[in-house]
Coordinates of C-alpha atoms and ligand atoms in Angstrom, one line a residue:
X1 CA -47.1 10.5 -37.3
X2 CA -46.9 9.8 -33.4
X3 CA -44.7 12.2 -31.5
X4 CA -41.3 11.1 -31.2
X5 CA -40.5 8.7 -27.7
X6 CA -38.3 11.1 -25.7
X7 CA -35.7 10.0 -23.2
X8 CA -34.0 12.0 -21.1
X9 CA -30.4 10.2 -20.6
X10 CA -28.5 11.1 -17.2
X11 CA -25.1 11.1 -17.1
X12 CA -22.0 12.6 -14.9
X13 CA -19.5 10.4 -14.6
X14 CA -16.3 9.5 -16.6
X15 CA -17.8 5.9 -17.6
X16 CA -21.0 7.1 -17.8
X17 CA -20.1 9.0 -20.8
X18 CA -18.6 6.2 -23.3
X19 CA -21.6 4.4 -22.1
X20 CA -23.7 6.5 -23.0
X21 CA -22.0 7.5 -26.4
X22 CA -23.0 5.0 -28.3
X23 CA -26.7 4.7 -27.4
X24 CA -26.9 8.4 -27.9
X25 CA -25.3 8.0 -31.6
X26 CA -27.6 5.3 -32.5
X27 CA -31.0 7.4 -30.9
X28 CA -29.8 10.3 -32.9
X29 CA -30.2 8.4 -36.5
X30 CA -33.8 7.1 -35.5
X31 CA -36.8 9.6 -36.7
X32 CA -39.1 8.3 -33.8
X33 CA -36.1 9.2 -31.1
X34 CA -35.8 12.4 -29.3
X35 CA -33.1 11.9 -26.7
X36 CA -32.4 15.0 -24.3
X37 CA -29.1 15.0 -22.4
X38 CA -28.7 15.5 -18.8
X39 CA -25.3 16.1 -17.4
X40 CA -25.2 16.3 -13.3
X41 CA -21.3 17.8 -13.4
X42 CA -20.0 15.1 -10.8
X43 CA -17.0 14.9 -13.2
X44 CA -16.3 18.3 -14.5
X45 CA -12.2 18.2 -15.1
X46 CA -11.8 18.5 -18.9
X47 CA -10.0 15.4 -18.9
X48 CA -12.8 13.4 -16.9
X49 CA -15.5 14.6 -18.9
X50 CA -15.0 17.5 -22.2
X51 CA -12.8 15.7 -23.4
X52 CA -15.2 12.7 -23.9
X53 CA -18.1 14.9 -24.9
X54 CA -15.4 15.8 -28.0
X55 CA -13.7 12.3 -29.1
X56 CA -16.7 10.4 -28.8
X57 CA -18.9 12.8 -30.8
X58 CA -21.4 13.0 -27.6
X59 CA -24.1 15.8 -28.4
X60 CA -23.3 18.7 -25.5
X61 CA -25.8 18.3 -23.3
X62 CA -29.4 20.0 -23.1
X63 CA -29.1 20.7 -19.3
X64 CA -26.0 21.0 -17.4
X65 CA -26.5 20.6 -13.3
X66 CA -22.6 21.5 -12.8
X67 CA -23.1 20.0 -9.1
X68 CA -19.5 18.9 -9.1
X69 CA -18.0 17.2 -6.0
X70 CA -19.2 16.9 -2.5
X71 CA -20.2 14.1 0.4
X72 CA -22.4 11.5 -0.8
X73 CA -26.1 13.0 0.6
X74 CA -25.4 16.4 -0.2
X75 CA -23.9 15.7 -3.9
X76 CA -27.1 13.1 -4.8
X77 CA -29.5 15.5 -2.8
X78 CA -28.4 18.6 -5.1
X79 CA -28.9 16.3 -8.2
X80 CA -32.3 14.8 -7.2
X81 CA -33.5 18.6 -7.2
X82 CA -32.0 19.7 -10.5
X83 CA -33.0 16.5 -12.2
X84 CA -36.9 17.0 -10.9
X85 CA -36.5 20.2 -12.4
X86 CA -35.7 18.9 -15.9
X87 CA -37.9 15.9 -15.3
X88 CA -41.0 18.4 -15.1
X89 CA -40.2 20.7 -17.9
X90 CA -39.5 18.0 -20.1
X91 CA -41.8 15.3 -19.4
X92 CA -39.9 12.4 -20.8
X93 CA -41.6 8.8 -21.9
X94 CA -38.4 7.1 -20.1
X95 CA -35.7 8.5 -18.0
X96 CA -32.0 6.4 -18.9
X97 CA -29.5 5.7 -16.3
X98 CA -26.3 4.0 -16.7
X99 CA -24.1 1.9 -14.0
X100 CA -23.5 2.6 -10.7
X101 CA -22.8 6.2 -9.3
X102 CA -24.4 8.7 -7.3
X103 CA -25.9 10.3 -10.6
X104 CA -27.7 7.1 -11.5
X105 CA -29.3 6.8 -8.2
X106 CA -30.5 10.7 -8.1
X107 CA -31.5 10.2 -11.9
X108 CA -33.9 7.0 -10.8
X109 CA -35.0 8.2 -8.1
X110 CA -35.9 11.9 -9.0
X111 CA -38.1 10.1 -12.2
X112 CA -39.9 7.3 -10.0
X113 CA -41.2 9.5 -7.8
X114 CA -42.8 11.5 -10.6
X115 CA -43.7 8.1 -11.6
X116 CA -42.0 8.4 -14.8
X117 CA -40.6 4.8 -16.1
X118 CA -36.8 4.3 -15.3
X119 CA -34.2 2.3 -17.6
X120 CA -30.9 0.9 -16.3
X121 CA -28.6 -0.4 -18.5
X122 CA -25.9 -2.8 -16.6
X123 CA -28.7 -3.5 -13.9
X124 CA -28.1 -6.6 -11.8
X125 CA -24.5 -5.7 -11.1
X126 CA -24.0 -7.1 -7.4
X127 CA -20.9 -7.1 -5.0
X128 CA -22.6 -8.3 -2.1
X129 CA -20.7 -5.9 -0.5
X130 CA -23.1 -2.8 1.2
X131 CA -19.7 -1.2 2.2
X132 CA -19.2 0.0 -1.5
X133 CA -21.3 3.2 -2.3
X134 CA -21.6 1.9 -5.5
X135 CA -24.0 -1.3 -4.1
X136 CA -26.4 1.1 -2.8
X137 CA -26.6 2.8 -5.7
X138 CA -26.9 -0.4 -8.2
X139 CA -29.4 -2.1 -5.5
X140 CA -31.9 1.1 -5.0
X141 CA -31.8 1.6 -8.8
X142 CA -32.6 -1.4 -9.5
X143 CA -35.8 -1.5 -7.3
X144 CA -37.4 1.6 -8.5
X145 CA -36.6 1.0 -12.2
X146 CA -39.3 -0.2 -14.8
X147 CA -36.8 -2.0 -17.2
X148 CA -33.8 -3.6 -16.1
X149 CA -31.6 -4.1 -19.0
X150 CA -28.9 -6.5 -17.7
X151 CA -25.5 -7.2 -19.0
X152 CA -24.9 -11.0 -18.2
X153 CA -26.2 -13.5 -17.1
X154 CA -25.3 -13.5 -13.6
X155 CA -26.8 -9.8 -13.5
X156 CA -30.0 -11.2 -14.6
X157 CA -30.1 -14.2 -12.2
X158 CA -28.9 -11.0 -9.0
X159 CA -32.1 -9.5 -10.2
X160 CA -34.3 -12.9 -9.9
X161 CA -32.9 -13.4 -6.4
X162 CA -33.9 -10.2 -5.0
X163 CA -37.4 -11.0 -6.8
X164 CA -36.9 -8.7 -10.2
X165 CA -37.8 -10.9 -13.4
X166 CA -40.6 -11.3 -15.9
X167 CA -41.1 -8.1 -18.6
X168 CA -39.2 -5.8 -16.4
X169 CA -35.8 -7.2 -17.0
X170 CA -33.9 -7.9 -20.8
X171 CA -30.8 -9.3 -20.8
X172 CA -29.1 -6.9 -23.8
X173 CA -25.7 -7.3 -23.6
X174 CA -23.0 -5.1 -22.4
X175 CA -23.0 -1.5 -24.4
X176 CA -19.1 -1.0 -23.6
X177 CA -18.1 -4.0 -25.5
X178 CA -20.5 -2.2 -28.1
X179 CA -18.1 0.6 -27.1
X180 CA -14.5 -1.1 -27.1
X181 CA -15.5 -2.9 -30.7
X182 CA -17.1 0.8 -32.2
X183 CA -14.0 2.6 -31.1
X184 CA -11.3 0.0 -31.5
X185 CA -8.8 1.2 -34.2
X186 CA -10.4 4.7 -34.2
X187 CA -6.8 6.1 -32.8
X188 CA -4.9 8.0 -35.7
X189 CA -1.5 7.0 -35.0
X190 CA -1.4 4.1 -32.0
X191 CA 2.3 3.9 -32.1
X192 CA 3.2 7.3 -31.2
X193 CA 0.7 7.0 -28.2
X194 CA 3.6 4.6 -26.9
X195 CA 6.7 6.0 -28.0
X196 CA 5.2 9.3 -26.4
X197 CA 4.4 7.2 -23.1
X198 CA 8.7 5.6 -23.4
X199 CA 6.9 2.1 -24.1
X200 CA 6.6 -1.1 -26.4
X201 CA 3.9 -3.3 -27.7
X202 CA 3.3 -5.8 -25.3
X203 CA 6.5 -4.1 -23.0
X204 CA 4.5 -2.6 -20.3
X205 CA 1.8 -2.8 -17.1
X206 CA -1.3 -0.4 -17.1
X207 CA -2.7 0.5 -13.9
X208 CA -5.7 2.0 -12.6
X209 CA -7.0 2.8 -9.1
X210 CA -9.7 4.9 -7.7
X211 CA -12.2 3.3 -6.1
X212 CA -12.7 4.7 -2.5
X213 CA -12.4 1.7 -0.8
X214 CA -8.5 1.7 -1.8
X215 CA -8.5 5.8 -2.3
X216 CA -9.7 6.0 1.5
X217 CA -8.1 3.6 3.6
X218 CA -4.3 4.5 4.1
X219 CA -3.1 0.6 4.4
X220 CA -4.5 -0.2 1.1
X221 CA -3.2 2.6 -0.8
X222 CA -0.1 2.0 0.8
X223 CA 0.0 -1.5 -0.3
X224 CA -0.8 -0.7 -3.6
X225 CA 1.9 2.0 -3.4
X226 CA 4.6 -0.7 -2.4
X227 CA 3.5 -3.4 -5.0
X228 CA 3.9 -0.9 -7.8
X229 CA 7.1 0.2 -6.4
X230 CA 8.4 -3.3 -6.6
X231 CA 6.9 -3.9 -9.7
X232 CA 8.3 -0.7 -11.5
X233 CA 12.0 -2.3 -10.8
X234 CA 11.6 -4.3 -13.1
X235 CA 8.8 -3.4 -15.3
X236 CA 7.6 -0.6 -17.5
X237 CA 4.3 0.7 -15.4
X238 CA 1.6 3.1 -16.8
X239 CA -0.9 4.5 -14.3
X240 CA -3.3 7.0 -15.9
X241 CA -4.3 9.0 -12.3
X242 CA -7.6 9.7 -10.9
X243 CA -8.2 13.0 -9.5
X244 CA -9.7 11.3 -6.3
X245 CA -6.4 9.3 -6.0
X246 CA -4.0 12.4 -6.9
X247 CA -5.7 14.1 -4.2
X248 CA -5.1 11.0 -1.4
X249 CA -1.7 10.5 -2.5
X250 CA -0.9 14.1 -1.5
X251 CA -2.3 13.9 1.7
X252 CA -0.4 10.7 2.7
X253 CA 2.8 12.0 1.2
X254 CA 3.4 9.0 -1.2
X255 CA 2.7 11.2 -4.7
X256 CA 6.7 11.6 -5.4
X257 CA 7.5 8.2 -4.5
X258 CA 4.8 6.9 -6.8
X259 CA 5.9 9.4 -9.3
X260 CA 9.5 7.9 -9.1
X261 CA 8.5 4.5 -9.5
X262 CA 5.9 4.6 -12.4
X263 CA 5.2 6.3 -15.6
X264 CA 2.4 8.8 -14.0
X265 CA 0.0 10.7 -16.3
X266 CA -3.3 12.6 -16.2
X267 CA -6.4 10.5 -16.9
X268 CA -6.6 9.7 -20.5
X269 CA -8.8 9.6 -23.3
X270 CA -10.8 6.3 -24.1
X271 CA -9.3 6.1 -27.3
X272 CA -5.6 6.2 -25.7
X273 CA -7.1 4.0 -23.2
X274 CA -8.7 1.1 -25.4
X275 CA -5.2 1.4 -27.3
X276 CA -2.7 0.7 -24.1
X277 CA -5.2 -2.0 -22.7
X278 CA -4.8 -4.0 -25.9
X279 CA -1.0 -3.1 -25.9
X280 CA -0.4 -4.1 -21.9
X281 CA 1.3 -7.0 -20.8
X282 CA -0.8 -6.6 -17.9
X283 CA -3.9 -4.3 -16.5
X284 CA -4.0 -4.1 -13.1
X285 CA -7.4 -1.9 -11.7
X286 CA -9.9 -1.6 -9.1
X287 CA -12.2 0.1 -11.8
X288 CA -14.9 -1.7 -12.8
X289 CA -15.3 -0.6 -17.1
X290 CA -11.0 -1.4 -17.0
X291 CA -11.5 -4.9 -16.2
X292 CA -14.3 -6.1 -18.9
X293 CA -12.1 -4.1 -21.6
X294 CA -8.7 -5.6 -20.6
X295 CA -10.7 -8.7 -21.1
X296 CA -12.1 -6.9 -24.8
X297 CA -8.5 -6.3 -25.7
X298 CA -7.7 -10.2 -24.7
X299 CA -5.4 -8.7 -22.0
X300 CA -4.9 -10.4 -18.6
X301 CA -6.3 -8.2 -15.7
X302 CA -5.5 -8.4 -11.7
X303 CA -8.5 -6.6 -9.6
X304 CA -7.1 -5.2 -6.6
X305 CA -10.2 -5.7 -4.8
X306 CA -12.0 -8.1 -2.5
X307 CA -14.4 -9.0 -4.9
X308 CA -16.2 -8.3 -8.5
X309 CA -19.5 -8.2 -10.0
X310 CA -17.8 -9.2 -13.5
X311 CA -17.3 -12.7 -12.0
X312 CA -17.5 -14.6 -15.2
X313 CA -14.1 -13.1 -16.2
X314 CA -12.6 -15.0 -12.8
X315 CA -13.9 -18.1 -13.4
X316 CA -12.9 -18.3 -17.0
X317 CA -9.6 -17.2 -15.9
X318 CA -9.2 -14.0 -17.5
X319 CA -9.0 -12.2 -14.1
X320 CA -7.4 -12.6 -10.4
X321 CA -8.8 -10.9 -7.8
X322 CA -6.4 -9.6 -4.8
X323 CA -7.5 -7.7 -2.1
X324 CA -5.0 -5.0 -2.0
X325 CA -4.0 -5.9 2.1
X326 CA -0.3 -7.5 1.3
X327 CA 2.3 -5.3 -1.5
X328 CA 3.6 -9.3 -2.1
X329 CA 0.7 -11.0 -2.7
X330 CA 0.0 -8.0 -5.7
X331 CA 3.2 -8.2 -7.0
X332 CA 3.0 -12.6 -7.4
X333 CA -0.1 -12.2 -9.0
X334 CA 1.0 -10.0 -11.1
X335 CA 3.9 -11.3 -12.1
X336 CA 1.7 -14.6 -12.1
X337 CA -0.9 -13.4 -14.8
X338 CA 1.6 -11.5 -17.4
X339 CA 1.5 -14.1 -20.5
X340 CA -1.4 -15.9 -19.5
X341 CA -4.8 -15.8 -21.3
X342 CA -8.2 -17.5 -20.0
X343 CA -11.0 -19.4 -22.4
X344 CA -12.8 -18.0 -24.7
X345 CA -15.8 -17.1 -23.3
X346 CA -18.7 -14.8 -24.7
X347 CA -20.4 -13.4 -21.7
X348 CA -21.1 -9.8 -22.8
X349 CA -23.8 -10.6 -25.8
X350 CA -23.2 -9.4 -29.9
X351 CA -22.3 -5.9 -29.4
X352 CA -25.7 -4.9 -30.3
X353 CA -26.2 -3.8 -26.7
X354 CA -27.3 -0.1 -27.9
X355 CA -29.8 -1.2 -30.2
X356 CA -31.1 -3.6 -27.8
X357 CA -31.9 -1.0 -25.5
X358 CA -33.4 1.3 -27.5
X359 CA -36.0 -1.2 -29.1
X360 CA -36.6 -1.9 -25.5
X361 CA -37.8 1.5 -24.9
X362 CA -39.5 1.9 -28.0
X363 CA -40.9 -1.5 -27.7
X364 CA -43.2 0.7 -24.9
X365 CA -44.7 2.5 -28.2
X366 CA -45.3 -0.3 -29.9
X367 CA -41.6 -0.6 -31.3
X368 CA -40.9 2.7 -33.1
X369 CA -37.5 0.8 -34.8
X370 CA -39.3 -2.2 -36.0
Ligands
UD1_401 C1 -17.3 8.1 -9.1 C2 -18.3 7.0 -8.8 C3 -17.6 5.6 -9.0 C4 -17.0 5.5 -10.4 C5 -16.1 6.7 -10.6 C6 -15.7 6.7 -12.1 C7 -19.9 7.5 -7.0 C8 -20.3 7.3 -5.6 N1 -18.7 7.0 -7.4 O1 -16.2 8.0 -8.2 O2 -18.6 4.6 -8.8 O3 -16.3 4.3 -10.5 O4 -16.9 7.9 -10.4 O5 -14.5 7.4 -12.3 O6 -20.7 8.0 -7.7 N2 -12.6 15.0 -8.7 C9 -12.0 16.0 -9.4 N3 -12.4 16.3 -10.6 C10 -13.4 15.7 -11.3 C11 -14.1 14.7 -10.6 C12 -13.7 14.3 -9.3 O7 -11.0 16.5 -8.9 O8 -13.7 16.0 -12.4 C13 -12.2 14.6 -7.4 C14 -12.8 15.4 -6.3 O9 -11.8 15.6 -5.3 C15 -13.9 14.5 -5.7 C16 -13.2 13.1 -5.9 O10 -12.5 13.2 -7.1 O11 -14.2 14.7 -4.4 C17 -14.3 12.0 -6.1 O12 -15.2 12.3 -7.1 P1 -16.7 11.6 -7.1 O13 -17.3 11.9 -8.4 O14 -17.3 11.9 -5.8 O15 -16.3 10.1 -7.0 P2 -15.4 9.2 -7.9 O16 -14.3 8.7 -7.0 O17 -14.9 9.9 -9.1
UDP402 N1 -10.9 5.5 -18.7 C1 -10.4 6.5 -19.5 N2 -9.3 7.2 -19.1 C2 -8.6 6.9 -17.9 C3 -9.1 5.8 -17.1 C4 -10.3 5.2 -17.5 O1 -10.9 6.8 -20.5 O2 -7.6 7.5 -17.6 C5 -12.1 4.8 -19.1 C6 -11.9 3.3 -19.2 O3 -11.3 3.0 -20.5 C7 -13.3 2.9 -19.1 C8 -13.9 3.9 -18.1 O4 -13.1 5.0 -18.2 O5 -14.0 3.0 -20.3 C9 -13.9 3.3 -16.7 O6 -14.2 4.3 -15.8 P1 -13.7 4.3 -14.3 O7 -12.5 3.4 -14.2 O8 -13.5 5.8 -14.0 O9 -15.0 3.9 -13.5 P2 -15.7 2.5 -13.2 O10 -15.8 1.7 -14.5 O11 -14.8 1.8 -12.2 O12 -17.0 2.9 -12.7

């Protein structure tokens, strides 16, 4: 029998880890699969990473960095040396990196210069927008990766601009709708998730924000601050909080006022999560994973950005973006987008994402699932 294909899968952040928990259930079950877990510790609060380790049944990893927090070189430069470490004592077949963060860029870029094949599921993912530390990331990983397993279309055509087509890239779907349908109706008791939270069915906003370019600039926050001030007069408002954006609301002062206005809680679970964003009136995020499951869920979603890389959900209607610069112009669109719906589109492939990508990989050996 030929040796088993091993992959070394690096993850470190919060959606990282639901992404990664269904490929890694399905390369467990396959004989000719050895997958070996790498976590960097860029998220390292139980509730932004343990706890996803224990309700999605993700093996604990074989090698934990515990690099944890820091500026952007010196975090991804502490990772690119643990992760050559692992990369040379394991030797992997393929190294497996997932979506946008600093720990997908360290994981490519520590394997292609060992010149060991990268994979990088949701590749193609373009802003157009170099300001967002994610962009690098997505853009550089992208270039040094063997296989480019793409999510949509419009990934796939980012990729054939910037010259990236032919073998190299497979259009396999998006693993978290794999996700959002594997773990839909996993949560025990769904009901008293809301009556715990003070809410109904359909009776209440969720909100999201944590992306830096909101976190970082005080006018933004501010106006996001505002807008869900207004909106909490009149509305039930959820907001699950980011440690990044706990920590900026205490520096500017605005944590009480926030506090006061909406129903504030430590980040969730996915499972809690999946349940509210199908329960929501509304979603209102910056995140990127929050606005293709409000969309899952057949919720309406405002982005309180300047842009997305999940445009198909725009144009079919499902999403509004609004740069976060004016409290009012949130709070119309808002109250704009509660009771709407947009077609029905089927942009994120079968759910067979997972599988996808690992026949992909195995396809290199001559397809060890066929
Ligand atoms: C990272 C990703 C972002 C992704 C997000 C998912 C990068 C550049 N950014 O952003 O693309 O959307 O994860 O959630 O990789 N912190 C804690 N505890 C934790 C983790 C973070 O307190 O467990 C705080 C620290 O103050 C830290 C800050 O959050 O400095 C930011 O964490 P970091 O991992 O650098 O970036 P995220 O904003 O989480
Ligand atoms: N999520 C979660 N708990 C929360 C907030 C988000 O489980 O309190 C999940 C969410 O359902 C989605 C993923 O985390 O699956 C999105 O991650 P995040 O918003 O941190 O990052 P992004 O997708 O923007 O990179």
């Amino acid at each position: 029998m030929a040796d088993p294909l091993t992959i070394l899968t690096v993850v470190g952040a919060r959606p990282q880890f639901i992404k990664a928990a269904v490929v890694s259930r399905l390369a467990a079950d396959q004989d000719g699969i050895n997958e070996i877990l790498l976590h960097t510790g860029q998220h390292y609060d139980d509730n932004m990473s343990s706890t996803f380790f224990e309700e999605l049944s993700i093996p604990t990893p074989d090698h934990h960095l515990g690099i944890g927090s820091g500026r952007h070189g010196a975090q991804t430069g502490s990772m690119l040396a643990g992760i050559e470490e692992v990369i040379l004592e394991e030797k992997p077949d393929w190294v497996l990196v997932y979506g946008d963060t600093n720990s997908t860029i360290a994981g490519a870029l520590a394997a292609a210069k060992l010149h060991v094949p990268v994979a990088h599921v949701e590749a193609g993912m373009r802003s157009f927008n170099r300001l967002m530390p994610e962009e690098l990331n997505r853009v550089l990983t992208d270039h040094v990766a063997t296989l480019n397993l793409t999510s949509t279309d419009a990934a796939t055509s980012n990729l054939k601009a910037e010259g990236i087509d032919g073998e190299g890239v497979i259009q396999v779907g998006d693993v978290m709708y794999d996700a959002a349908r594997f773990y839909s109706n996993r949560m025990d008791d769904p009901s008293s998730l809301l009556s715990d939270l003070g809410v109904e069915p359909g009776g209440f906003i969720l909100a999201t924000v944590h992306r830096a370019e909101n976190t970082d600039a005080p006018t933004r926050l501010a106006s996001i601050i505002e807008a869900l001030e207004q909106l909490g007069k009149e509305h039930r408002i959820v907001l699950p909080l980011h440690p990044r954006t706990r920590s900026a609301l205490e520096q500017a002062g605005s944590l009480a006022r926030l506090e006061a206005a909406v129903i504030l809680r430590e980040p969730m679970g996915y499972l809690d999560m999946i349940v509210l964003e199908r329960e929501a009136a509304l979603v209102v995020t910056d995140s990127g994973g929050v606005q293709k499951e409000a969309f899952f869920q057949e919720t309406p979603c405002v982005t309180l950005r300047d842009e997305t890389e999940w445009v198909e959900l725009v144009e079919s209607g499902w999403n509004t973006i609004v740069p976060p610069t004016d409290p009012a112009s949130i709070v119309d669109s808002v109250l704009g987008a509660i009771g709407t719906s947009g077609e029905a589109i089927r942009p994120y492939g079968d759910g067979d994402a997972a599988i996808r990508i690992l026949d992909a990989l195995a396809g290199t050996r001559g397809g060890v699932l066929a």
